[in-house]
Amino acid sequence: MVGLPARGKSLIAGKVKRYLRWTSVKAEVFNVGTYRRTDNPHPDAKFFDVNNTEGEKARRAAAEAAVADMLNWFKDKENKVAILDATNSTKSRRKWIHDKIIEANLLHLFVESKCDDEDLIMSNILEVKTSSPDYVGQDPEEAARDFRDRIRNYEKVYQTIDESEKHLTYVKIINIGARTVINLIQDYLQSRLVYYLTNLHIKPRSIWLSRHGESEYNLEGKIGGDANISERGDRYARLLPELVKRSGLPKDAPLTIWTSTLRRTSQTAQYLVKELGWEKLQWKALDELDSGVCDGMTYQEIADKYPEDFQARDDDKYNYRYRGGESYRDVVIRLEPIIMELERSENIIIITHQAIVRCIYAYFMEIPQEKSPWMEVPLHTLMKLTPKAYGTQVDKYKADIPAVSTWRPKGSTAKHHDSVSEGVPEVRVGDKTSQKSEPPPMTGLPLP
Amino acid sequence: MVGLPARGKSLIAGKVKRYLRWTSVKAEVFNVGTYRRTDNPHPDAKFFDVNNTEGEKARRAAAEAAVADMLNWFKDKENKVAILDATNSTKSRRKWIHDKIIEANLLHLFVESKCDDEDLIMSNILEVKTSSPDYVGQDPEEAARDFRDRIRNYEKVYQTIDESEKHLTYVKIINIGARTVINLIQDYLQSRLVYYLTNLHIKPRSIWLSRHGESEYNLEGKIGGDANISERGDRYARLLPELVKRSGLPKDAPLTIWTSTLRRTSQTAQYLVKELGWEKLQWKALDELDSGVCDGMTYQEIADKYPEDFQARDDDKYNYRYRGGESYRDVVIRLEPIIMELERSENIIIITHQAIVRCIYAYFMEIPQEKSPWMEVPLHTLMKLTPKAYGTQVDKYKADIPAVSTWRPKGSTAKHHDSVSEGVPEVRVGDKTSQKSEPPPMTGLPLP
């Protein structure tokens, strides 16, 4: 990463890491600020003054330690992308990093975030003063003032990537996507990353996510197929416009509805279209995980007919591919264009299927592959995902309409249960539970 | 398009048009040179001199006619992307075009090809002198000299897109992808186009394309499934390394093999891996078109069991989606990442399935959607596609190993025929037929 403090470097680094891991590419962030803090937990702006030789020495030592750890991390051949999160704001610093990387026989990609939009910078500064470990326990006003002074110290020596560095592979993002300069891209992964980076935006928005209403196959405990929704499923569909409205709609911003091509999702979306007049798009990529030869069977039938397959799926659900069908890994590959389009888009409501909800949710909430296929995603529940500077906020709205539970714990072949008969307490429309995706990570206070 | 003559503008325009049409986006190229030639079929370099007011007037008239036709074309709401292929090499010309587009309430994207690689320019000039309609019947040496003079006349007034035009949406491609500048991208389609443009390269290379060897399902006339290859299919697989070698391999450039995840393609590729040591990648996206409930049936069984579906498929094979399966349109969407990766890659051999070969072939050869699903793609035949400046060259190598024909003409339910019993003459290994993809279109002699 390259850029002044408060230019969203850590935000970008975190998103890239999350995106890569979701696509099974092993990635890690090395934040130089974290290394620097072991010796200097709460430095003030003077520490970052170019004339402070003591500070300069400490900052250089932290960078060296981070780069050493990073290069060491690459000794495991499974590890693919390391992100060095620091300002790296001078040509000499970048040359030093470049030489280290070439010496280790690795490829590099400098990602510079250059920003002169004052509003953007201020909102980043405000974020920092409330969450940076550098300013724990300090007066917020004082922290913001000190942080602005620190930025000024960096500005004195900051050199943007320019013509003299045209031998570097880099992408330069100016004002979060207003302009992008791409130089000497060398391989497929770099090209994917650059495409991802050019799709990012930071406008406030939400993504609503729901499974279809209960289907006739759900009632019979069968998987796959193209069944209609049940009477209770239809009640959920009718309630959905109200549920979405109660979740808090953006002003003057119509939502776009995405469904799969299967009828249970279109049926669930129909009242959103009729009552609210929102546009609807059908995506084949949002169709349920293809269960191949097991399509239309119950879990008991699968266990009876294909006992080895049933066991193999329990052992590694993410990688298990149904005969003639798909694995979760396959689904993630076909969902990748959906994620790209979601990153580009503003407000979207997605009505889709259990496995697909799991994969999309796993992307936004960074759920690891061994857990995501086992996640419980109840029917008749609307989720609202709101990307924040660090992580994604989730609000859940459970409709007051009973449905079978289609969640199968590992090892079980149980037919789906009725959530009501199980005595699960019903929750009123709009009853809401909220959670943050992850503890706020290190913030943008990097480079020694 | 923006750029001096011989910078590959028409090549880029043609590729973009082909890519868009393949993805069902209606696109058209408006080549200003074509308009100019109606009045000035064979102008010499003096015609393009900035001080030639007569020439300047004629060139402006041609640009106006092309832009008028282009704007008129947009009155049909189905039409989505017009490409104005001309040098558009001055700021005032671009401002004029920009204002026209804004006035018509359309979006714009300037694509500048800037190139100072002398080898690249010379090879373009050589291409032009042999194929440009401006120089028909002229001495090639004389034509090349005149063309260089013409370029010099453009160079005198050429203004690259710079800071003063930052209100324009543009992508500036420098030395075919060495560097790219992207400015103010506004929507999804622009973002896809820019990603496509950044993946293009012009290194010489070929793409080998083959169906799997004859399978046991082929013998029974069944579609879909995951059958093994037949004894004859295995003979084709064993012959494949020799067939590929005879087609002419690049020196010191190992091929990468791409197969689907189905066993008949892996089995067909096995001797390429064993004997030649090439790397093999399996792509789910290369799996055969999913025939849903009809998987494993013969065409006669489908016609008996689903007569309406059978008829519907014949009526519109490109759009017909098998119950619980896919249409050709669906297949093209999932093949899009394959095409992007193919554009980025150098030498690749793809072993895949009938419908997939049709779609990939349709991309390279610009076969329209109503024809591509009906294309005959015989078993045991290797195709070598070689992208050229204008169009793609195809060489076909038919192996001397009989196989059933799996081609079903419209309206027929015939079980697959044995090509031998039909008396089709067998052709020896390496017997080769060659064709060009299309008549060479207008070359890079644009802007009045």
PDB file of N, CA and C in Angstrom, chain B residues 82-153:
ATOM      1  N   ALA B  82     -22.103   2.047 -29.623  1.00  0.00           N
ATOM      2  CA  ALA B  82     -21.552   2.428 -30.928  1.00  0.00           C
ATOM      3  C   ALA B  82     -20.086   2.795 -30.737  1.00  0.00           C
ATOM      4  N   ILE B  83     -19.258   2.344 -31.663  1.00  0.00           N
ATOM      5  CA  ILE B  83     -17.827   2.640 -31.587  1.00  0.00           C
ATOM      6  C   ILE B  83     -17.468   3.538 -32.767  1.00  0.00           C
ATOM      7  N   LEU B  84     -17.032   4.749 -32.467  1.00  0.00           N
ATOM      8  CA  LEU B  84     -16.661   5.694 -33.518  1.00  0.00           C
ATOM      9  C   LEU B  84     -15.172   5.519 -33.795  1.00  0.00           C
ATOM     10  N   ASP B  85     -14.878   4.808 -34.884  1.00  0.00           N
ATOM     11  CA  ASP B  85     -13.499   4.436 -35.186  1.00  0.00           C
ATOM     12  C   ASP B  85     -12.869   5.514 -36.067  1.00  0.00           C
ATOM     13  N   ALA B  86     -12.051   6.349 -35.449  1.00  0.00           N
ATOM     14  CA  ALA B  86     -11.418   7.478 -36.138  1.00  0.00           C
ATOM     15  C   ALA B  86     -10.255   7.930 -35.269  1.00  0.00           C
ATOM     16  N   THR B  87      -9.394   8.811 -35.784  1.00  0.00           N
ATOM     17  CA  THR B  87      -8.254   9.239 -34.953  1.00  0.00           C
ATOM     18  C   THR B  87      -8.680  10.157 -33.807  1.00  0.00           C
ATOM     19  N   ASN B  88      -9.683  11.008 -34.035  1.00  0.00           N
ATOM     20  CA  ASN B  88     -10.155  11.936 -32.995  1.00  0.00           C
ATOM     21  C   ASN B  88      -8.978  12.485 -32.185  1.00  0.00           C
ATOM     22  N   SER B  89      -8.004  12.996 -32.915  1.00  0.00           N
ATOM     23  CA  SER B  89      -6.706  13.230 -32.287  1.00  0.00           C
ATOM     24  C   SER B  89      -6.497  14.643 -31.755  1.00  0.00           C
ATOM     25  N   THR B  90      -7.522  15.489 -31.813  1.00  0.00           N
ATOM     26  CA  THR B  90      -7.359  16.821 -31.222  1.00  0.00           C
ATOM     27  C   THR B  90      -8.408  17.040 -30.135  1.00  0.00           C
ATOM     28  N   LYS B  91      -8.059  17.929 -29.201  1.00  0.00           N
ATOM     29  CA  LYS B  91      -8.990  18.228 -28.111  1.00  0.00           C
ATOM     30  C   LYS B  91     -10.287  18.824 -28.644  1.00  0.00           C
ATOM     31  N   SER B  92     -10.166  19.669 -29.665  1.00  0.00           N
ATOM     32  CA  SER B  92     -11.377  20.307 -30.181  1.00  0.00           C
ATOM     33  C   SER B  92     -12.296  19.269 -30.834  1.00  0.00           C
ATOM     34  N   ARG B  93     -11.715  18.284 -31.528  1.00  0.00           N
ATOM     35  CA  ARG B  93     -12.539  17.220 -32.113  1.00  0.00           C
ATOM     36  C   ARG B  93     -13.244  16.423 -31.016  1.00  0.00           C
ATOM     37  N   ARG B  94     -12.514  16.125 -29.937  1.00  0.00           N
ATOM     38  CA  ARG B  94     -13.109  15.351 -28.850  1.00  0.00           C
ATOM     39  C   ARG B  94     -14.196  16.147 -28.137  1.00  0.00           C
ATOM     40  N   LYS B  95     -13.970  17.465 -28.001  1.00  0.00           N
ATOM     41  CA  LYS B  95     -14.997  18.298 -27.365  1.00  0.00           C
ATOM     42  C   LYS B  95     -16.270  18.294 -28.209  1.00  0.00           C
ATOM     43  N   TRP B  96     -16.089  18.384 -29.513  1.00  0.00           N
ATOM     44  CA  TRP B  96     -17.240  18.369 -30.423  1.00  0.00           C
ATOM     45  C   TRP B  96     -18.021  17.049 -30.276  1.00  0.00           C
ATOM     46  N   ILE B  97     -17.298  15.930 -30.242  1.00  0.00           N
ATOM     47  CA  ILE B  97     -17.949  14.619 -30.092  1.00  0.00           C
ATOM     48  C   ILE B  97     -18.629  14.513 -28.722  1.00  0.00           C
ATOM     49  N   HIS B  98     -17.894  14.916 -27.684  1.00  0.00           N
ATOM     50  CA  HIS B  98     -18.443  14.882 -26.326  1.00  0.00           C
ATOM     51  C   HIS B  98     -19.757  15.645 -26.250  1.00  0.00           C
ATOM     52  N   ASP B  99     -19.783  16.860 -26.797  1.00  0.00           N
ATOM     53  CA  ASP B  99     -20.980  17.695 -26.728  1.00  0.00           C
ATOM     54  C   ASP B  99     -22.147  17.056 -27.487  1.00  0.00           C
ATOM     55  N   LYS B 100     -21.852  16.483 -28.626  1.00  0.00           N
ATOM     56  CA  LYS B 100     -22.885  15.785 -29.402  1.00  0.00           C
ATOM     57  C   LYS B 100     -23.504  14.637 -28.592  1.00  0.00           C
ATOM     58  N   ILE B 101     -22.636  13.900 -27.886  1.00  0.00           N
ATOM     59  CA  ILE B 101     -23.095  12.726 -27.125  1.00  0.00           C
ATOM     60  C   ILE B 101     -23.934  13.156 -25.919  1.00  0.00           C
ATOM     61  N   ILE B 102     -23.453  14.182 -25.223  1.00  0.00           N
ATOM     62  CA  ILE B 102     -24.187  14.681 -24.058  1.00  0.00           C
ATOM     63  C   ILE B 102     -25.555  15.208 -24.501  1.00  0.00           C
ATOM     64  N   GLU B 103     -25.562  15.938 -25.597  1.00  0.00           N
ATOM     65  CA  GLU B 103     -26.800  16.491 -26.144  1.00  0.00           C
ATOM     66  C   GLU B 103     -27.822  15.383 -26.441  1.00  0.00           C
ATOM     67  N   ALA B 104     -27.304  14.229 -26.884  1.00  0.00           N
ATOM     68  CA  ALA B 104     -28.182  13.099 -27.212  1.00  0.00           C
ATOM     69  C   ALA B 104     -28.498  12.258 -25.976  1.00  0.00           C
ATOM     70  N   ASN B 105     -28.022  12.716 -24.804  1.00  0.00           N
ATOM     71  CA  ASN B 105     -28.316  12.034 -23.538  1.00  0.00           C
ATOM     72  C   ASN B 105     -27.746  10.613 -23.501  1.00  0.00           C
ATOM     73  N   LEU B 106     -26.538  10.471 -24.025  1.00  0.00           N
ATOM     74  CA  LEU B 106     -25.864   9.178 -24.025  1.00  0.00           C
ATOM     75  C   LEU B 106     -24.599   9.260 -23.165  1.00  0.00           C
ATOM     76  N   LEU B 107     -24.054   8.099 -22.821  1.00  0.00           N
ATOM     77  CA  LEU B 107     -22.775   8.078 -22.108  1.00  0.00           C
ATOM     78  C   LEU B 107     -21.639   7.904 -23.112  1.00  0.00           C
ATOM     79  N   HIS B 108     -20.450   8.411 -22.750  1.00  0.00           N
ATOM     80  CA  HIS B 108     -19.310   8.277 -23.646  1.00  0.00           C
ATOM     81  C   HIS B 108     -18.151   7.580 -22.924  1.00  0.00           C
ATOM     82  N   LEU B 109     -17.279   6.985 -23.698  1.00  0.00           N
ATOM     83  CA  LEU B 109     -16.035   6.412 -23.173  1.00  0.00           C
ATOM     84  C   LEU B 109     -14.988   6.561 -24.276  1.00  0.00           C
ATOM     85  N   PHE B 110     -14.036   7.462 -24.091  1.00  0.00           N
ATOM     86  CA  PHE B 110     -12.955   7.607 -25.059  1.00  0.00           C
ATOM     87  C   PHE B 110     -11.913   6.526 -24.800  1.00  0.00           C
ATOM     88  N   VAL B 111     -11.536   5.810 -25.842  1.00  0.00           N
ATOM     89  CA  VAL B 111     -10.507   4.772 -25.721  1.00  0.00           C
ATOM     90  C   VAL B 111      -9.312   5.214 -26.558  1.00  0.00           C
ATOM     91  N   GLU B 112      -8.276   5.683 -25.885  1.00  0.00           N
ATOM     92  CA  GLU B 112      -7.089   6.130 -26.622  1.00  0.00           C
ATOM     93  C   GLU B 112      -6.045   5.019 -26.670  1.00  0.00           C
ATOM     94  N   SER B 113      -5.536   4.747 -27.856  1.00  0.00           N
ATOM     95  CA  SER B 113      -4.401   3.832 -27.978  1.00  0.00           C
ATOM     96  C   SER B 113      -3.167   4.658 -28.313  1.00  0.00           C
ATOM     97  N   LYS B 114      -2.266   4.735 -27.344  1.00  0.00           N
ATOM     98  CA  LYS B 114      -1.057   5.537 -27.508  1.00  0.00           C
ATOM     99  C   LYS B 114       0.111   4.565 -27.572  1.00  0.00           C
ATOM    100  N   CYS B 115       0.950   4.740 -28.542  1.00  0.00           N
ATOM    101  CA  CYS B 115       1.977   3.727 -28.751  1.00  0.00           C
ATOM    102  C   CYS B 115       3.237   4.383 -29.286  1.00  0.00           C
ATOM    103  N   ASP B 116       4.363   4.138 -28.639  1.00  0.00           N
ATOM    104  CA  ASP B 116       5.625   4.632 -29.189  1.00  0.00           C
ATOM    105  C   ASP B 116       6.602   3.487 -29.431  1.00  0.00           C
ATOM    106  N   ASP B 117       6.055   2.262 -29.471  1.00  0.00           N
ATOM    107  CA  ASP B 117       6.877   1.093 -29.759  1.00  0.00           C
ATOM    108  C   ASP B 117       6.998   0.971 -31.278  1.00  0.00           C
ATOM    109  N   GLU B 118       8.199   1.275 -31.810  1.00  0.00           N
ATOM    110  CA  GLU B 118       8.391   1.355 -33.264  1.00  0.00           C
ATOM    111  C   GLU B 118       8.072   0.040 -33.982  1.00  0.00           C
ATOM    112  N   ASP B 119       8.417  -1.103 -33.353  1.00  0.00           N
ATOM    113  CA  ASP B 119       8.143  -2.397 -33.984  1.00  0.00           C
ATOM    114  C   ASP B 119       6.646  -2.599 -34.192  1.00  0.00           C
ATOM    115  N   LEU B 120       5.901  -2.243 -33.160  1.00  0.00           N
ATOM    116  CA  LEU B 120       4.456  -2.387 -33.180  1.00  0.00           C
ATOM    117  C   LEU B 120       3.858  -1.532 -34.300  1.00  0.00           C
ATOM    118  N   ILE B 121       4.337  -0.304 -34.391  1.00  0.00           N
ATOM    119  CA  ILE B 121       3.810   0.616 -35.400  1.00  0.00           C
ATOM    120  C   ILE B 121       4.155   0.099 -36.801  1.00  0.00           C
ATOM    121  N   MET B 122       5.402  -0.350 -36.978  1.00  0.00           N
ATOM    122  CA  MET B 122       5.819  -0.837 -38.293  1.00  0.00           C
ATOM    123  C   MET B 122       4.985  -2.036 -38.729  1.00  0.00           C
ATOM    124  N   SER B 123       4.698  -2.949 -37.801  1.00  0.00           N
ATOM    125  CA  SER B 123       3.938  -4.127 -38.212  1.00  0.00           C
ATOM    126  C   SER B 123       2.509  -3.720 -38.576  1.00  0.00           C
ATOM    127  N   ASN B 124       1.993  -2.705 -37.926  1.00  0.00           N
ATOM    128  CA  ASN B 124       0.685  -2.184 -38.313  1.00  0.00           C
ATOM    129  C   ASN B 124       0.723  -1.543 -39.691  1.00  0.00           C
ATOM    130  N   ILE B 125       1.804  -0.800 -39.959  1.00  0.00           N
ATOM    131  CA  ILE B 125       1.931  -0.148 -41.267  1.00  0.00           C
ATOM    132  C   ILE B 125       2.000  -1.198 -42.376  1.00  0.00           C
ATOM    133  N   LEU B 126       2.769  -2.259 -42.123  1.00  0.00           N
ATOM    134  CA  LEU B 126       2.898  -3.334 -43.113  1.00  0.00           C
ATOM    135  C   LEU B 126       1.543  -3.996 -43.377  1.00  0.00           C
ATOM    136  N   GLU B 127       0.780  -4.186 -42.320  1.00  0.00           N
ATOM    137  CA  GLU B 127      -0.563  -4.754 -42.443  1.00  0.00           C
ATOM    138  C   GLU B 127      -1.420  -3.866 -43.336  1.00  0.00           C
ATOM    139  N   VAL B 128      -1.320  -2.560 -43.084  1.00  0.00           N
ATOM    140  CA  VAL B 128      -2.154  -1.599 -43.787  1.00  0.00           C
ATOM    141  C   VAL B 128      -1.846  -1.575 -45.276  1.00  0.00           C
ATOM    142  N   LYS B 129      -0.555  -1.560 -45.615  1.00  0.00           N
ATOM    143  CA  LYS B 129      -0.207  -1.384 -47.021  1.00  0.00           C
ATOM    144  C   LYS B 129      -0.663  -2.569 -47.868  1.00  0.00           C
ATOM    145  N   THR B 130      -0.876  -3.732 -47.202  1.00  0.00           N
ATOM    146  CA  THR B 130      -1.326  -4.886 -47.978  1.00  0.00           C
ATOM    147  C   THR B 130      -2.851  -5.014 -47.979  1.00  0.00           C
ATOM    148  N   SER B 131      -3.530  -4.337 -47.055  1.00  0.00           N
ATOM    149  CA  SER B 131      -4.969  -4.602 -46.969  1.00  0.00           C
ATOM    150  C   SER B 131      -5.880  -3.374 -46.989  1.00  0.00           C
ATOM    151  N   SER B 132      -5.315  -2.159 -46.945  1.00  0.00           N
ATOM    152  CA  SER B 132      -6.199  -0.996 -46.871  1.00  0.00           C
ATOM    153  C   SER B 132      -6.871  -0.694 -48.205  1.00  0.00           C
ATOM    154  N   PRO B 133      -8.175  -0.421 -48.162  1.00  0.00           N
ATOM    155  CA  PRO B 133      -8.872  -0.028 -49.387  1.00  0.00           C
ATOM    156  C   PRO B 133      -8.324   1.278 -49.978  1.00  0.00           C
ATOM    157  N   ASP B 134      -7.643   2.088 -49.131  1.00  0.00           N
ATOM    158  CA  ASP B 134      -7.075   3.340 -49.643  1.00  0.00           C
ATOM    159  C   ASP B 134      -5.963   3.087 -50.662  1.00  0.00           C
ATOM    160  N   TYR B 135      -5.328   1.915 -50.551  1.00  0.00           N
ATOM    161  CA  TYR B 135      -4.154   1.671 -51.385  1.00  0.00           C
ATOM    162  C   TYR B 135      -4.351   0.506 -52.358  1.00  0.00           C
ATOM    163  N   VAL B 136      -5.597   0.186 -52.639  1.00  0.00           N
ATOM    164  CA  VAL B 136      -5.886  -0.933 -53.536  1.00  0.00           C
ATOM    165  C   VAL B 136      -5.188  -0.723 -54.881  1.00  0.00           C
ATOM    166  N   GLY B 137      -4.482  -1.745 -55.339  1.00  0.00           N
ATOM    167  CA  GLY B 137      -3.853  -1.678 -56.661  1.00  0.00           C
ATOM    168  C   GLY B 137      -2.585  -0.854 -56.721  1.00  0.00           C
ATOM    169  N   GLN B 138      -2.124  -0.351 -55.575  1.00  0.00           N
ATOM    170  CA  GLN B 138      -0.901   0.458 -55.601  1.00  0.00           C
ATOM    171  C   GLN B 138       0.329  -0.359 -55.222  1.00  0.00           C
ATOM    172  N   ASP B 139       1.478   0.160 -55.581  1.00  0.00           N
ATOM    173  CA  ASP B 139       2.737  -0.469 -55.215  1.00  0.00           C
ATOM    174  C   ASP B 139       2.884  -0.473 -53.686  1.00  0.00           C
ATOM    175  N   PRO B 140       3.124  -1.641 -53.075  1.00  0.00           N
ATOM    176  CA  PRO B 140       3.181  -1.727 -51.608  1.00  0.00           C
ATOM    177  C   PRO B 140       4.214  -0.793 -50.987  1.00  0.00           C
ATOM    178  N   GLU B 141       5.397  -0.699 -51.604  1.00  0.00           N
ATOM    179  CA  GLU B 141       6.441   0.168 -51.047  1.00  0.00           C
ATOM    180  C   GLU B 141       5.982   1.625 -51.057  1.00  0.00           C
ATOM    181  N   GLU B 142       5.401   2.000 -52.201  1.00  0.00           N
ATOM    182  CA  GLU B 142       4.876   3.360 -52.374  1.00  0.00           C
ATOM    183  C   GLU B 142       3.775   3.629 -51.332  1.00  0.00           C
ATOM    184  N   ALA B 143       2.895   2.639 -51.145  1.00  0.00           N
ATOM    185  CA  ALA B 143       1.793   2.772 -50.190  1.00  0.00           C
ATOM    186  C   ALA B 143       2.332   2.982 -48.780  1.00  0.00           C
ATOM    187  N   ALA B 144       3.339   2.177 -48.399  1.00  0.00           N
ATOM    188  CA  ALA B 144       3.898   2.286 -47.044  1.00  0.00           C
ATOM    189  C   ALA B 144       4.515   3.668 -46.843  1.00  0.00           C
ATOM    190  N   ARG B 145       5.224   4.163 -47.872  1.00  0.00           N
ATOM    191  CA  ARG B 145       5.855   5.477 -47.765  1.00  0.00           C
ATOM    192  C   ARG B 145       4.788   6.566 -47.596  1.00  0.00           C
ATOM    193  N   ASP B 146       3.760   6.495 -48.440  1.00  0.00           N
ATOM    194  CA  ASP B 146       2.690   7.490 -48.368  1.00  0.00           C
ATOM    195  C   ASP B 146       2.000   7.435 -47.009  1.00  0.00           C
ATOM    196  N   PHE B 147       1.796   6.218 -46.502  1.00  0.00           N
ATOM    197  CA  PHE B 147       1.111   6.058 -45.223  1.00  0.00           C
ATOM    198  C   PHE B 147       1.930   6.665 -44.079  1.00  0.00           C
ATOM    199  N   ARG B 148       3.263   6.470 -44.156  1.00  0.00           N
ATOM    200  CA  ARG B 148       4.121   7.094 -43.130  1.00  0.00           C
ATOM    201  C   ARG B 148       4.028   8.617 -43.196  1.00  0.00           C
ATOM    202  N   ASP B 149       3.937   9.139 -44.399  1.00  0.00           N
ATOM    203  CA  ASP B 149       3.772  10.593 -44.549  1.00  0.00           C
ATOM    204  C   ASP B 149       2.441  11.046 -43.942  1.00  0.00           C
ATOM    205  N   ARG B 150       1.437  10.238 -44.175  1.00  0.00           N
ATOM    206  CA  ARG B 150       0.127  10.581 -43.626  1.00  0.00           C
ATOM    207  C   ARG B 150       0.191  10.641 -42.096  1.00  0.00           C
ATOM    208  N   ILE B 151       0.847   9.634 -41.491  1.00  0.00           N
ATOM    209  CA  ILE B 151       0.980   9.608 -40.028  1.00  0.00           C
ATOM    210  C   ILE B 151       1.680  10.876 -39.548  1.00  0.00           C
ATOM    211  N   ARG B 152       2.733  11.278 -40.298  1.00  0.00           N
ATOM    212  CA  ARG B 152       3.442  12.499 -39.896  1.00  0.00           C
ATOM    213  C   ARG B 152       2.526  13.719 -39.898  1.00  0.00           C
ATOM    214  N   ASN B 153       1.629  13.773 -40.865  1.00  0.00           N
ATOM    215  CA  ASN B 153       0.678  14.885 -40.892  1.00  0.00           C
ATOM    216  C   ASN B 153      -0.229  14.881 -39.664  1.00  0.00           C
TER     217      ASN B 153
END
